[in-house]
Amino acid sequence: MALYPTQNTIAARRCVIACCLVGFCAILIAGSVVATPPEMVKSSDTETSFDSSIHSLVKNYCLDCHNRDDQGGDRSEGRLDLESLLTQDIAQHSKHWEQVVQKLRSKQMPPSGNPLPSPKMLGSALSSLIGSLDKAALEKPNPGRTETFRRLNRIEYQNAIRDLLALEIDASSLLPADESSHGFDNVTVGDLPPTLLIRYIAAARKISRLAVGGFRKNPEGRTVRIRADITQEKHVPGLPLGTRGGALLRHTFPQDGEYEIHALLARDRNEHIEGLNGAHEVEFLLDRKKFAKFKVVPPKSQREYYFDDQQLMTRIQVTAGPHDLGVTFVKNRSSLSENKRQPLNAHFNYHRHPRLSPAIFQISVTGPFKPGQTGRSRETPSRERIFTSYPTDPEEEEACAKRIISDLARRAYRRPVHDSDLERPLEFYREAHTEHGFEAGIEMALSAILVSPRFLFRIEHNPKDVKLEEAYLISELELASRLSFFLWSSLPDDELLRLAERGELRKPGVLKQQVRRMLSDPRSLSLVVNFAGQWLHLRNLDSITPDGRLFPDFDDNLRQALRQETELFFQSIIVEDRSVLDLLKANYTYLNERLAKHYRIPHVYGSRFRRVEMLNQSHRGGLLRHGSILTVTSYATRTSPVIRGNWILENILGTAVPAPPADVPALDENVIAADLSMRERLAKHRADPACASCHDLMDPVGFALENYDAIGRWRDFEAGKPVDVSGKLPDGSELSGVRELEDAILKHPDLFVGAFTEKLLTYALGRGVEHFDRPAVRQVVRNSKTEQYRFSEIIFNVVNSVPFQMRTSK
């Protein structure tokens, strides 16, 4: 008898779950259940006035320049008269004055060519203006408003499943990618389209079945295909030494039983096995232990070519749970060949750089064919997490199920649960239990929890007694969720939940201690993959494919090495609690042999990444010298000072670059001589006045990185001429090369730390930073300065800021 209901029954239940989800969302919108927050600081009715330095600056220098559009033209319609604002309360026009502060700090006001105020006058006026804005913000906090409903994005869903069920899943195979806004994919997550709801329902069924280890009528399979542009001539990290190529997979086997493992070799367009010029040995490994070995040899006849793909197949008895499955080749002995040209490191393209040896194309896992026992004796990490108790006789099953479901729901919903929260999961439990037993009931209840809006959405309600447009402190449970999804991209753990439930999270010293604890937890590395991966555009590496004729040595091995260098570097800033200024000025990086060869750095061998102290002549160190960033800010055929300059202005300096006019054409390289340097080509482009207004801002910054080519290699010449790396910042500071660019940025560390804080705040809140958030950003920068801008200090001050702790009612 089948353990599970028919497909029609399952489809009906999915409809019920979907209806419950939609209906519950409507109920949540209509009501609120959050406890009343602590009493707020009363706002002051005192107006904030301006001192004489601001009056003088506006009247003598800034009036005209602020009223110009970004292309330098005069705007007669909708003209903003700053002088008239001097007589009004600064809080009423904080948006305009924050724009003035941004332009003054980046030295974009007054524009180039206009009379300039003395540094003393400018500093005095800027300090006074910022002080007035910050005072107004302190008297009447405006934390802004996050969305009431924010769906877990794909990464958060994956991490939540990991922490809730101790189960590693690949969410990219279950859910579509989330759209990005303001640079991050946790911003536009306020809805749940019907098609996405169907995907969540299917994912919940698959995950609950895998976690519980339920019976399967038929074997199920998973196939992993290796990227075509991976070179498989060297050792793969995690596999035994003495092997080369192949792949190492983390696979969760749902039950004890017999599984079939099948590997295919890569073929060329003629369906011949690539690189099969002699005998090679293939090994299958489970948790680094060899369980099968095969010998592959070339077919006897090239004219009647035939290779049996079924020969690389075997079955093995495997216990349930996660295991490391490896398929690799025994490395044959080889010798260095003498060539006049430096041999390439990339070998995957049949015509340009063919494989020297066979390569794995895909690996399939199918099973179980002979399932083992089901029950309490078959433990896996996910079953241990789910079955915190187990009934010894049928009379205990209902009470035991309620305890299990209650514990799962509390952690999944991130708050204490009530009987009403358990009604729907228990209903599904009883239905499946009646037909198929205790574990089937738990599996169905778990599915109901995983499609509940209480799990899929982070929900923040207005307290009942808060007035419209009033700022209020969010509840401690909401604060715990904000904190965990900020630092871990996942659920709060038991300690954080207990503190929030007892109302102790905001006690003096407790919040800071929790921030430090969470940063020291391995889960904080989500800041590396999720935050830094988007802030630094590392996710774009997967879509970057440099021109194979110009850069024949680029393959996925190098792509992943570039990514890992930057991730390990950012991780070191977190783990060692270094100053965030070290992101720019560090004299070390992380290399393996492949990346060291790319950078032409000697004496680094093997696939393992290690920390390497850099000398000045190595041209490596901080982020601006990383090949990953230099690659994603280039085109497939050449560098782009425009993209690089824009990237630095927006991500490092926090300087907004005006959008180009709609009718401005792209750089037409067909009408520009190919032997011209990039600087000379862009000079032709900037001859158009419509282009010059933006490019005069971006290009000079990007020129400082022209010593690095489109894949991050150092060069001294371009088109046979020495590379000209002279440039300047928007404030007019002249510089030459990457070192002077770093020094110029670090002369004003508050600009970089402020830009970094804005990115963190955007990521933490799931919304863009607005003008009313800028006083909080400046407060974070000021508070962290006393601790040399250490990473943990910036994180704590973001967590302790008004936008993070509070919310505006609506």
Short mmCIF file of C-alpha atoms in Angstrom, two decimals, residues 160-413:
data_model
loop_
_atom_site.label_atom_id
_atom_site.label_comp_id
_atom_site.label_asym_id
_atom_site.label_seq_id
_atom_site.Cartn_x
_atom_site.Cartn_y
_atom_site.Cartn_z
CA ALA A 160 15.97 29.19 7.11
CA ILE A 161 15.44 25.58 6.00
CA ARG A 162 19.02 24.79 7.02
CA ASP A 163 18.57 26.20 10.52
CA LEU A 164 15.02 24.98 11.05
CA LEU A 165 15.50 21.41 9.81
CA ALA A 166 19.30 20.88 9.70
CA LEU A 167 18.87 20.23 5.99
CA GLU A 168 21.03 21.64 3.20
CA ILE A 169 19.05 22.43 0.06
CA ASP A 170 19.76 24.19 -3.21
CA ALA A 171 17.04 26.82 -3.33
CA SER A 172 18.05 27.86 -6.85
CA SER A 173 16.66 24.54 -8.12
CA LEU A 174 13.36 25.11 -6.31
CA LEU A 175 12.65 28.85 -6.58
CA PRO A 176 13.27 31.56 -9.18
CA ALA A 177 15.78 34.34 -8.59
CA ASP A 178 14.59 37.50 -6.84
CA GLU A 179 14.76 40.86 -8.56
CA SER A 180 17.20 43.42 -7.20
CA SER A 181 16.49 47.00 -6.21
CA HIS A 182 18.86 49.53 -4.63
CA GLY A 183 21.57 46.90 -5.24
CA PHE A 184 20.04 44.06 -3.17
CA ASP A 185 17.50 41.28 -3.73
CA ASN A 186 15.77 41.57 -0.34
CA VAL A 187 14.04 44.84 -1.25
CA THR A 188 11.35 43.94 -3.82
CA VAL A 189 9.91 41.03 -1.84
CA GLY A 190 6.56 42.43 -0.72
CA ASP A 191 4.34 40.18 -2.83
CA LEU A 192 3.67 36.52 -3.60
CA PRO A 193 2.45 35.96 -7.18
CA PRO A 194 0.37 32.81 -7.77
CA THR A 195 3.08 31.18 -9.88
CA LEU A 196 5.63 31.71 -7.11
CA LEU A 197 3.15 30.36 -4.55
CA ILE A 198 2.95 27.13 -6.54
CA ARG A 199 6.74 26.87 -6.44
CA TYR A 200 6.73 27.35 -2.66
CA ILE A 201 4.11 24.63 -2.24
CA ALA A 202 6.12 22.19 -4.38
CA ALA A 203 9.30 23.09 -2.48
CA ALA A 204 7.58 22.52 0.88
CA ARG A 205 6.43 19.03 -0.14
CA LYS A 206 9.87 18.07 -1.41
CA ILE A 207 11.71 19.49 1.61
CA SER A 208 9.40 17.95 4.23
CA ARG A 209 9.67 14.57 2.55
CA LEU A 210 13.45 14.77 2.44
CA ALA A 211 13.70 15.96 6.05
CA VAL A 212 11.47 13.26 7.49
CA GLY A 213 12.83 10.56 5.18
CA GLY A 214 9.43 9.31 4.10
CA PHE A 215 8.86 6.20 2.05
CA ARG A 216 9.18 6.49 -1.74
CA LYS A 217 7.28 4.20 -4.08
CA ASN A 218 9.75 4.85 -6.90
CA PRO A 219 13.44 5.82 -6.94
CA GLU A 220 14.15 9.50 -7.40
CA GLY A 221 17.14 11.05 -9.09
CA ARG A 222 19.39 14.09 -9.06
CA THR A 223 21.72 15.06 -11.89
CA VAL A 224 24.53 17.59 -11.56
CA ARG A 225 26.13 18.85 -14.74
CA ILE A 226 29.64 20.30 -14.59
CA ARG A 227 30.14 23.67 -16.26
CA ALA A 228 31.60 23.27 -19.73
CA ASP A 229 34.33 25.87 -19.18
CA ILE A 230 35.91 24.16 -16.17
CA THR A 231 39.45 22.90 -16.70
CA GLN A 232 39.88 19.47 -15.08
CA GLU A 233 43.64 19.05 -15.26
CA LYS A 234 44.39 19.91 -11.62
CA HIS A 235 43.41 18.79 -8.12
CA VAL A 236 39.91 19.68 -6.90
CA PRO A 237 39.76 20.91 -3.26
CA GLY A 238 38.14 18.35 -0.98
CA LEU A 239 39.16 15.34 -3.06
CA PRO A 240 42.19 13.18 -2.16
CA LEU A 241 45.64 14.29 -3.18
CA GLY A 242 46.92 12.44 -6.22
CA THR A 243 43.65 12.95 -8.08
CA ARG A 244 42.69 15.49 -10.71
CA GLY A 245 39.47 16.91 -12.11
CA GLY A 246 35.97 15.66 -11.50
CA ALA A 247 33.66 17.08 -8.86
CA LEU A 248 32.73 16.83 -5.19
CA LEU A 249 28.99 16.95 -4.40
CA ARG A 250 27.18 17.34 -1.10
CA HIS A 251 24.14 15.09 -1.39
CA THR A 252 21.45 14.21 1.12
CA PHE A 253 20.33 10.59 0.79
CA PRO A 254 16.73 10.42 2.04
CA GLN A 255 16.80 6.81 3.29
CA ASP A 256 19.06 3.90 3.95
CA GLY A 257 19.21 1.87 0.78
CA GLU A 258 20.91 1.08 -2.48
CA TYR A 259 21.71 3.99 -4.82
CA GLU A 260 22.95 4.07 -8.37
CA ILE A 261 25.82 6.41 -9.22
CA HIS A 262 26.43 7.19 -12.89
CA ALA A 263 29.02 9.48 -14.47
CA LEU A 264 29.34 10.67 -18.06
CA LEU A 265 32.50 11.95 -19.71
CA ALA A 266 32.65 15.20 -21.65
CA ARG A 267 32.39 14.84 -25.44
CA ASP A 268 33.26 17.14 -28.32
CA ARG A 269 30.93 18.11 -31.15
CA ASN A 270 31.81 14.86 -32.96
CA GLU A 271 30.61 12.88 -29.92
CA HIS A 272 34.18 11.75 -29.20
CA ILE A 273 35.42 11.69 -25.60
CA GLU A 274 37.58 14.78 -25.14
CA GLY A 275 41.20 14.19 -24.12
CA LEU A 276 40.95 10.39 -24.15
CA ASN A 277 44.36 9.69 -25.66
CA GLY A 278 45.41 6.90 -23.31
CA ALA A 279 44.29 4.85 -20.34
CA HIS A 280 42.81 6.70 -17.35
CA GLU A 281 41.38 5.55 -14.04
CA VAL A 282 38.12 6.95 -12.63
CA GLU A 283 37.32 6.69 -8.93
CA PHE A 284 33.97 7.02 -7.14
CA LEU A 285 34.26 8.12 -3.51
CA LEU A 286 31.81 8.47 -0.63
CA ASP A 287 33.03 10.64 2.24
CA ARG A 288 36.54 10.41 0.72
CA LYS A 289 36.48 6.58 0.75
CA LYS A 290 36.77 4.86 -2.60
CA PHE A 291 33.92 2.46 -3.37
CA ALA A 292 34.36 1.92 -7.11
CA LYS A 293 37.15 2.18 -9.67
CA PHE A 294 36.97 2.09 -13.49
CA LYS A 295 39.49 2.13 -16.29
CA VAL A 296 38.66 4.02 -19.48
CA VAL A 297 40.62 3.56 -22.68
CA PRO A 298 40.24 5.03 -26.17
CA PRO A 299 38.05 3.09 -28.65
CA LYS A 300 40.04 0.83 -30.93
CA SER A 301 38.68 2.41 -34.09
CA GLN A 302 38.43 6.15 -34.63
CA ARG A 303 36.46 5.56 -37.82
CA GLU A 304 33.74 3.56 -36.04
CA TYR A 305 33.95 5.44 -32.77
CA TYR A 306 32.00 3.94 -29.86
CA PHE A 307 32.32 4.53 -26.14
CA ASP A 308 29.93 2.84 -23.72
CA ASP A 309 28.62 5.41 -21.23
CA GLN A 310 27.17 2.66 -19.06
CA GLN A 311 30.59 1.47 -17.94
CA LEU A 312 30.91 4.35 -15.40
CA MET A 313 27.95 3.16 -13.32
CA THR A 314 27.68 1.31 -10.04
CA ARG A 315 25.41 0.79 -7.06
CA ILE A 316 26.27 1.30 -3.40
CA GLN A 317 24.52 0.84 -0.07
CA VAL A 318 24.30 4.23 1.65
CA THR A 319 22.97 5.31 5.04
CA ALA A 320 20.46 8.15 5.15
CA GLY A 321 21.67 11.70 5.61
CA PRO A 322 24.18 14.09 4.02
CA HIS A 323 27.30 12.63 2.40
CA ASP A 324 30.13 13.87 0.20
CA LEU A 325 30.07 12.12 -3.17
CA GLY A 326 33.19 12.46 -5.31
CA VAL A 327 33.96 11.41 -8.88
CA THR A 328 37.52 12.03 -10.00
CA PHE A 329 40.50 10.74 -11.99
CA VAL A 330 43.73 9.26 -10.71
CA LYS A 331 46.37 11.74 -11.83
CA ASN A 332 48.75 10.26 -14.40
CA ARG A 333 52.41 11.13 -14.28
CA SER A 334 53.36 14.02 -16.50
CA SER A 335 56.41 16.07 -17.38
CA LEU A 336 56.90 19.67 -18.31
CA SER A 337 57.01 20.26 -22.03
CA GLU A 338 59.43 22.78 -23.51
CA ASN A 339 57.62 25.48 -25.44
CA LYS A 340 58.65 28.85 -26.73
CA ARG A 341 55.32 30.25 -25.58
CA GLN A 342 53.91 30.15 -22.07
CA PRO A 343 51.39 27.26 -22.00
CA LEU A 344 47.81 28.08 -21.16
CA ASN A 345 46.20 27.12 -17.86
CA ALA A 346 42.76 26.78 -19.44
CA HIS A 347 41.91 23.56 -21.30
CA PHE A 348 38.26 23.13 -22.24
CA ASN A 349 37.74 24.57 -25.74
CA TYR A 350 38.05 21.94 -28.47
CA HIS A 351 39.43 24.34 -31.09
CA ARG A 352 41.50 26.90 -29.15
CA HIS A 353 42.76 25.02 -26.08
CA PRO A 354 41.51 21.39 -26.11
CA ARG A 355 41.45 19.17 -23.06
CA LEU A 356 44.64 17.25 -22.36
CA SER A 357 42.80 14.53 -20.42
CA PRO A 358 39.22 13.27 -20.09
CA ALA A 359 36.78 15.29 -17.99
CA ILE A 360 33.56 14.53 -16.11
CA PHE A 361 30.46 15.90 -17.85
CA GLN A 362 27.73 15.02 -15.34
CA ILE A 363 27.02 12.92 -12.26
CA SER A 364 23.67 11.28 -11.50
CA VAL A 365 22.38 9.80 -8.25
CA THR A 366 19.25 7.61 -8.37
CA GLY A 367 17.54 5.71 -5.56
CA PRO A 368 16.83 4.19 -3.20
CA PHE A 369 16.17 0.91 -5.00
CA LYS A 370 16.00 -1.27 -1.90
CA PRO A 371 14.92 1.04 0.92
CA GLY A 372 16.09 0.14 4.37
CA GLN A 373 14.12 0.41 7.57
CA THR A 374 12.06 3.44 8.51
CA GLY A 375 11.61 4.48 12.09
CA ARG A 376 13.41 5.91 15.06
CA SER A 377 16.63 3.89 14.63
CA ARG A 378 17.40 5.58 11.31
CA GLU A 379 18.71 8.96 12.46
CA THR A 380 19.80 11.84 10.28
CA PRO A 381 20.58 15.44 11.31
CA SER A 382 17.18 16.59 10.06
CA ARG A 383 15.29 13.81 11.86
CA GLU A 384 17.13 14.59 15.09
CA ARG A 385 16.09 18.23 14.71
CA ILE A 386 12.44 17.34 13.98
CA PHE A 387 11.75 14.38 16.26
CA THR A 388 12.65 15.92 19.61
CA SER A 389 10.39 13.24 21.11
CA TYR A 390 9.04 9.97 19.76
CA PRO A 391 5.99 7.97 20.88
CA THR A 392 6.48 4.54 22.40
CA ASP A 393 2.86 3.47 21.88
CA PRO A 394 -0.08 4.70 19.77
CA GLU A 395 -1.76 6.50 22.67
CA GLU A 396 1.17 8.92 22.92
CA GLU A 397 1.24 9.87 19.26
CA GLU A 398 -1.20 12.83 19.38
CA ALA A 399 0.53 14.52 22.34
CA CYS A 400 3.97 13.83 20.90
CA ALA A 401 2.95 15.24 17.52
CA LYS A 402 1.63 18.41 19.17
CA ARG A 403 4.95 18.94 20.98
CA ILE A 404 6.92 18.42 17.75
CA ILE A 405 4.67 20.68 15.68
CA SER A 406 4.65 23.36 18.39
CA ASP A 407 8.45 23.41 18.55
CA LEU A 408 8.78 23.58 14.76
CA ALA A 409 6.16 26.32 14.49
CA ARG A 410 7.79 28.45 17.21
CA ARG A 411 11.13 28.43 15.44
CA ALA A 412 9.62 28.78 11.96
CA TYR A 413 7.26 31.63 12.91
#
